[in-house]
Coordinates of C-alpha atoms (C1' of nucleotides) in Angstrom, one line a residue:
Chain A
M1 CA -178.3 -160.6 171.5
K2 CA -179.0 -161.8 175.5
V3 CA -175.7 -159.3 176.2
A4 CA -176.9 -156.8 174.0
V5 CA -180.1 -156.0 175.9
E6 CA -178.4 -156.5 179.1
E7 CA -175.3 -153.2 178.2
A8 CA -179.1 -151.5 177.2
Q9 CA -180.2 -152.2 181.0
R10 CA -177.5 -150.7 182.4
K11 CA -176.9 -147.7 180.1
L12 CA -180.6 -146.9 180.6
S13 CA -180.4 -147.3 184.4
V14 CA -177.7 -145.0 184.6
Y15 CA -179.2 -142.3 182.6
M16 CA -182.0 -142.6 184.5
R17 CA -180.6 -142.7 188.1
E18 CA -178.7 -139.2 186.3
R19 CA -182.1 -137.6 186.3
G20 CA -184.4 -138.9 189.0
L21 CA -186.4 -141.0 186.0
K22 CA -187.8 -144.5 187.8
H23 CA -188.3 -148.0 186.8
T24 CA -191.3 -149.2 185.4
R25 CA -192.2 -152.7 184.6
Q26 CA -193.8 -151.3 181.2
R27 CA -190.2 -150.1 180.2
D28 CA -188.9 -152.9 180.7
Q29 CA -191.3 -155.2 178.6
I30 CA -191.0 -152.7 176.0
L31 CA -186.5 -152.3 176.5
E32 CA -186.9 -156.1 176.4
A33 CA -189.5 -156.9 173.5
F34 CA -187.4 -153.9 171.2
F35 CA -184.6 -156.2 171.8
A36 CA -185.9 -159.1 170.6
A37 CA -187.2 -157.7 167.9
G38 CA -184.2 -157.6 166.5
G39 CA -184.3 -153.7 164.5
H40 CA -186.0 -151.5 162.6
V41 CA -190.0 -151.9 164.2
S42 CA -191.8 -149.3 164.0
I43 CA -194.3 -148.2 167.2
D44 CA -196.8 -150.1 165.6
D45 CA -195.2 -154.1 164.9
L46 CA -193.5 -152.6 168.5
L47 CA -197.1 -151.8 170.8
G48 CA -198.1 -155.4 169.0
Q49 CA -195.2 -157.2 170.6
V50 CA -195.1 -155.1 173.6
Q51 CA -199.3 -156.0 174.0
E52 CA -198.9 -159.2 173.9
R53 CA -196.3 -158.9 177.0
M54 CA -198.8 -156.8 179.1
A55 CA -202.1 -155.8 177.9
G56 CA -203.2 -152.3 178.2
V57 CA -199.7 -150.4 177.0
G58 CA -201.3 -147.2 175.0
Y59 CA -199.1 -145.6 171.9
A60 CA -198.3 -142.7 174.1
T61 CA -196.0 -144.5 176.2
V62 CA -194.7 -146.8 173.6
Y63 CA -194.0 -143.1 171.5
R64 CA -192.3 -141.7 175.1
T65 CA -190.1 -144.2 176.0
M66 CA -188.7 -145.0 172.8
K67 CA -188.2 -141.3 172.8
L68 CA -186.3 -141.6 176.2
F69 CA -184.8 -144.8 174.8
S70 CA -182.9 -142.4 172.4
E71 CA -182.0 -139.5 174.2
A72 CA -180.1 -142.5 176.6
G73 CA -178.6 -143.6 173.5
V74 CA -180.0 -147.5 173.6
A75 CA -182.3 -146.8 170.3
H76 CA -182.0 -145.4 167.4
E77 CA -184.2 -143.4 165.5
R78 CA -184.8 -144.1 161.5
H79 CA -186.6 -142.4 159.1
F80 CA -187.3 -144.5 155.9
D81 CA -189.3 -143.8 152.9
D82 CA -192.4 -145.4 154.5
G83 CA -193.6 -141.9 156.9
Q84 CA -193.1 -144.1 159.7
S85 CA -190.4 -143.4 162.3
R86 CA -188.8 -147.2 162.9
Y87 CA -186.0 -147.8 165.8
E88 CA -183.1 -150.1 165.8
P89 CA -180.6 -150.8 168.9
V90 CA -177.6 -149.2 169.3
V91 CA -175.3 -151.7 169.9
D92 CA -171.3 -150.6 171.1
D93 CA -171.6 -147.4 169.6
E94 CA -171.1 -148.8 166.4
H95 CA -172.1 -146.9 162.6
H96 CA -174.3 -148.3 160.0
D97 CA -176.1 -147.0 156.8
H98 CA -178.9 -149.0 155.4
L99 CA -179.6 -150.5 152.0
I100 CA -183.4 -151.4 151.7
C101 CA -184.8 -153.9 148.8
T102 CA -188.2 -151.9 147.1
T103 CA -188.9 -155.8 146.0
C104 CA -189.4 -157.2 149.1
G105 CA -188.8 -154.7 151.7
T106 CA -185.7 -155.8 153.4
I107 CA -183.3 -154.2 154.9
F108 CA -179.6 -154.6 154.7
E109 CA -176.8 -152.8 157.3
F110 CA -173.7 -151.3 155.1
E111 CA -170.7 -149.5 156.4
D112 CA -168.6 -148.3 154.2
P113 CA -164.7 -146.9 155.3
I114 CA -164.0 -145.6 151.7
I115 CA -167.3 -143.6 151.8
E116 CA -167.6 -142.3 155.3
K117 CA -164.2 -140.8 154.5
R118 CA -165.3 -139.3 150.7
Q119 CA -168.1 -137.4 153.8
S120 CA -165.6 -136.2 155.8
D121 CA -164.3 -134.7 153.3
I122 CA -167.2 -133.3 151.3
A123 CA -168.0 -131.5 154.6
T124 CA -164.6 -130.0 155.5
A125 CA -164.5 -128.6 151.9
H126 CA -167.4 -127.0 152.3
G127 CA -166.2 -125.8 156.3
L128 CA -168.6 -127.7 157.8
R129 CA -167.7 -130.7 160.7
V130 CA -169.7 -133.9 160.1
V131 CA -172.6 -134.3 163.2
H132 CA -174.7 -136.8 161.7
H133 CA -175.5 -137.9 158.4
R134 CA -178.2 -140.4 156.7
H135 CA -177.3 -142.3 153.8
E136 CA -180.2 -145.3 152.7
I137 CA -180.2 -146.6 148.9
Y138 CA -182.7 -148.3 147.7
G139 CA -183.0 -150.9 145.4
S140 CA -184.2 -153.4 143.3
C141 CA -183.8 -156.9 143.7
I142 CA -181.7 -158.4 140.4
A143 CA -183.4 -161.6 141.0
P144 CA -186.3 -161.1 142.2
D145 CA -187.6 -165.2 142.6
A146 CA -183.8 -165.1 144.9
C147 CA -185.0 -161.5 146.5
R148 CA -188.3 -163.2 147.3
H149 CA -186.6 -165.7 149.8
R150 CA -185.6 -162.9 152.3
A151 CA -188.9 -161.5 152.3
R152 CA -189.8 -160.6 156.0
P153 CA -193.2 -159.1 157.2
T154 CA -192.7 -156.2 157.0
Chain B
M1 CA -182.7 -119.8 135.4
K2 CA -185.1 -118.4 132.4
V3 CA -184.0 -121.1 130.4
A4 CA -184.6 -123.6 132.8
V5 CA -187.7 -122.8 134.0
E6 CA -188.8 -122.7 129.8
E7 CA -186.9 -126.0 129.3
A8 CA -189.0 -127.3 132.3
Q9 CA -192.9 -125.6 131.4
R10 CA -191.8 -128.0 127.6
K11 CA -191.6 -131.0 128.9
L12 CA -194.5 -130.4 131.6
S13 CA -196.5 -129.4 128.0
V14 CA -195.2 -132.8 126.7
Y15 CA -196.7 -134.5 129.9
M16 CA -199.8 -133.1 130.2
R17 CA -200.5 -133.3 126.6
E18 CA -200.1 -137.4 126.7
R19 CA -202.6 -137.8 129.1
G20 CA -204.8 -135.2 128.6
L21 CA -204.3 -133.0 131.2
K22 CA -205.6 -129.1 131.1
H23 CA -202.9 -126.6 131.4
T24 CA -204.4 -123.5 133.9
R25 CA -203.5 -120.4 135.3
Q26 CA -202.5 -122.0 138.9
R27 CA -200.1 -125.2 138.0
D28 CA -198.7 -121.6 135.7
Q29 CA -198.3 -119.5 138.4
I30 CA -197.0 -122.5 140.3
L31 CA -193.9 -123.8 138.0
E32 CA -192.5 -120.2 137.8
A33 CA -192.8 -119.7 141.5
F34 CA -191.4 -122.9 142.0
F35 CA -188.1 -122.4 139.8
A36 CA -188.0 -118.6 141.2
A37 CA -188.0 -119.5 144.3
G38 CA -184.9 -121.8 143.8
G39 CA -184.5 -125.3 145.7
H40 CA -185.6 -127.5 148.5
V41 CA -189.1 -124.6 149.3
S42 CA -191.5 -126.2 151.0
I43 CA -195.0 -126.7 150.2
D44 CA -195.9 -123.2 152.4
D45 CA -192.7 -121.2 151.2
L46 CA -194.4 -122.1 147.9
L47 CA -198.2 -121.4 148.8
G48 CA -197.0 -118.3 150.2
Q49 CA -195.2 -117.1 146.9
V50 CA -197.8 -118.0 144.6
Q51 CA -200.5 -116.5 146.7
E52 CA -198.1 -113.3 146.2
R53 CA -199.0 -113.4 142.5
M54 CA -202.6 -115.6 142.5
A55 CA -204.4 -114.5 145.7
G56 CA -206.8 -117.7 146.8
V57 CA -205.2 -120.7 145.7
G58 CA -205.3 -123.3 148.0
Y59 CA -202.9 -125.4 149.6
A60 CA -204.3 -128.7 148.2
T61 CA -203.8 -127.4 145.0
V62 CA -200.2 -126.5 145.1
Y63 CA -199.7 -130.5 147.0
R64 CA -201.7 -131.6 143.9
T65 CA -199.0 -129.8 141.4
M66 CA -196.4 -130.1 142.9
K67 CA -196.7 -134.1 143.0
L68 CA -197.9 -133.3 139.2
F69 CA -194.1 -131.7 138.4
S70 CA -192.3 -134.5 140.4
E71 CA -194.0 -137.8 137.9
A72 CA -193.5 -135.3 134.9
G73 CA -190.4 -134.9 135.9
V74 CA -189.3 -131.4 136.6
A75 CA -189.5 -131.6 140.2
H76 CA -187.6 -133.5 142.9
E77 CA -189.1 -134.3 146.5
R78 CA -187.1 -134.2 149.1
H79 CA -187.4 -134.8 152.8
F80 CA -184.4 -133.8 155.1
D81 CA -184.6 -133.8 158.6
D82 CA -187.5 -131.0 159.7
G83 CA -190.4 -133.6 158.8
Q84 CA -191.3 -131.3 155.6
S85 CA -191.3 -132.3 152.3
R86 CA -189.3 -129.2 150.3
Y87 CA -188.7 -129.9 146.1
E88 CA -186.1 -128.2 144.4
P89 CA -185.8 -128.3 140.5
V90 CA -184.9 -130.8 137.8
V91 CA -182.2 -129.4 135.7
D92 CA -180.9 -131.1 133.1
D93 CA -181.9 -134.6 135.1
E94 CA -178.7 -134.0 137.4
H95 CA -178.4 -136.0 140.1
H96 CA -177.2 -134.4 143.4
D97 CA -177.3 -135.0 147.2
H98 CA -177.1 -132.6 150.4
L99 CA -174.9 -131.4 152.8
I100 CA -177.1 -128.8 155.4
C101 CA -175.2 -126.7 158.2
T102 CA -176.8 -127.2 161.8
T103 CA -175.3 -123.8 162.2
C104 CA -177.5 -121.8 159.7
G105 CA -179.3 -124.5 157.6
T106 CA -177.8 -124.0 154.5
I107 CA -178.0 -125.8 152.1
F108 CA -175.3 -127.4 150.0
E109 CA -175.8 -129.8 146.9
F110 CA -172.7 -132.2 146.2
E111 CA -172.2 -134.6 143.5
D112 CA -169.5 -137.0 144.1
P113 CA -168.8 -140.2 142.0
I114 CA -166.5 -142.2 144.4
I115 CA -169.3 -142.4 146.5
E116 CA -172.0 -142.8 144.0
K117 CA -169.4 -146.1 142.6
R118 CA -169.4 -147.1 146.0
Q119 CA -172.5 -147.4 146.4
S120 CA -173.7 -149.7 143.6
D121 CA -170.6 -151.8 143.9
I122 CA -172.7 -152.6 147.7
A123 CA -176.4 -152.5 146.2
T124 CA -174.6 -155.0 143.2
A125 CA -173.3 -156.9 146.0
H126 CA -176.3 -157.2 148.2
G127 CA -177.7 -158.8 144.4
L128 CA -179.5 -155.3 144.4
R129 CA -179.7 -152.0 140.5
V130 CA -179.4 -149.1 142.9
V131 CA -182.8 -147.1 142.4
H132 CA -182.8 -144.4 143.9
H133 CA -181.2 -143.1 147.2
R134 CA -180.8 -140.6 149.8
H135 CA -177.7 -139.1 150.8
E136 CA -177.2 -136.8 153.6
I137 CA -174.8 -134.7 155.6
Y138 CA -175.6 -133.1 158.0
G139 CA -172.2 -130.7 159.4
S140 CA -171.7 -128.1 162.2
C141 CA -169.6 -124.7 161.1
I142 CA -165.9 -124.9 161.9
A143 CA -166.6 -121.4 161.6
P144 CA -169.6 -120.3 162.7
D145 CA -168.8 -116.7 162.3
A146 CA -168.5 -117.3 158.8
C147 CA -171.5 -119.6 158.6
R148 CA -173.4 -117.1 159.5
H149 CA -172.5 -115.2 156.2
R150 CA -173.9 -117.9 154.2
A151 CA -177.3 -118.0 155.7
R152 CA -180.5 -117.2 154.4
P153 CA -183.6 -117.2 154.7
T154 CA -184.6 -120.3 155.7
Chain C
dG1 C1' -195.3 -138.4 200.4
dT2 C1' -193.9 -137.1 196.1
dC3 C1' -193.2 -136.4 192.1
dT4 C1' -192.3 -139.3 188.2
dA5 C1' -194.8 -142.6 184.8
dT6 C1' -199.3 -144.1 182.6
dG7 C1' -203.6 -144.4 179.2
dC8 C1' -207.1 -142.6 178.0
dA9 C1' -208.5 -138.6 175.1
dA10 C1' -208.1 -134.6 172.5
dA11 C1' -204.6 -131.6 170.0
dG12 C1' -200.6 -130.7 166.4
dT13 C1' -198.2 -131.9 162.0
dA14 C1' -197.9 -132.9 157.6
dT15 C1' -200.2 -134.7 153.7
dT16 C1' -204.8 -136.2 151.2
dT17 C1' -209.4 -137.0 149.6
dG18 C1' -214.8 -135.9 149.1
dC19 C1' -217.7 -133.0 146.5
dA20 C1' -219.3 -129.2 144.0
dA21 C1' -219.0 -125.3 141.5
dC22 C1' -215.1 -123.6 137.4
dG23 C1' -212.5 -123.5 133.9
dT24 C1' -210.5 -125.3 129.7
dT25 C1' -210.3 -127.9 125.2
Chain D
dA1 C1' -220.6 -130.0 126.6
dA2 C1' -217.6 -132.9 128.7
dC3 C1' -214.3 -133.7 131.5
dG4 C1' -210.1 -132.4 133.9
dT5 C1' -209.3 -129.0 138.1
dT6 C1' -210.1 -125.7 142.1
dG7 C1' -210.8 -124.9 146.8
dC8 C1' -212.5 -125.6 150.4
dA9 C1' -213.3 -128.7 154.9
dA10 C1' -213.9 -133.1 156.1
dA11 C1' -210.8 -136.9 156.3
dT12 C1' -206.7 -138.9 157.2
dA13 C1' -201.7 -141.1 159.3
dC14 C1' -198.3 -140.0 162.9
dT15 C1' -197.0 -138.4 166.6
dT16 C1' -197.5 -135.2 170.8
dT17 C1' -199.5 -133.2 174.4
dG18 C1' -203.1 -132.7 179.0
dC19 C1' -204.4 -134.4 183.1
dA20 C1' -206.0 -137.0 186.3
dT21 C1' -204.9 -142.1 188.3
dA22 C1' -201.2 -145.2 189.1
dG23 C1' -196.8 -146.4 190.3
dA24 C1' -191.9 -146.1 192.1
dC25 C1' -188.3 -144.4 195.9

DNA sequence: GTCTATGCAAAGTATTTGCAACGTT
DNA sequence: AACGTTGCAAATACTTTGCATAGAC
């Protein structure tokens, strides 16, 4: 993970330098907290994490910063069924989709070449070239007891 | 289409009768406007259509009614990338996913057995049973000129 | 010193809810 | 008459924006 943050820091620095944006303490802290959080963090959660490192940071800064990170290509914004924006680190520009457990809320990631292939065939058949896609599978635990073990504090 | 509304009316009547809900003029009108709209209508658009038939209807009624329709199984709520809820009629309980043209906004529907199969295999591999899924492919027109022809007023 | 970033509070969106009046059964 | 429904306005949840001050370069 250390490596991932550093790569993101470099990528972000380049992006900011190119457009005369400034390096600030809050942007540093937000980036670190964001990568430390692992993935699929909501703004609320992230703000909480950031405030532990640096009191006084407000929502606006986190919102603005995450938007910046998305534009710089170091974060990806996601919208699942709960109506909040969630962000996940972009690592090596890899792509994946999500499988969400409706029992415990765990979010799994998956990537399936067959599905990807079908998608682009379907798009082509309609005269389109895939720009991006969203694919979320919501499922309930076959064995709820086992599922509970995977539960994480949202 | 005539047939579809009638089927929905029956389904809805049964649902309402079962729980002592009442038949009202606005529910009738909303159902008709909804089916007449074809599919993927936003609340705003639908309210506009309904008000042409019956002035004075407010947002709250349309929101509440569409929620009722979803619960009764005659409408399906969708959330695409524009941040508005859109609804589409449920016809014969069939399922489909969406392919959206980012050039002209046209929404195509598709259904692919191979993708469906992969999805349930992936869920099973993670100990989950698919409850529902969301699959949207966003694509840009390969031939924009041809694409424009398909454009529809939103 | 110039110009961007921050933090706060206010403003936006999209949607939901409380409540008195109304309509259905 | 009893109870669900409507329309309005207020409330809510999430996100964005205006603006004065603070900070980066």
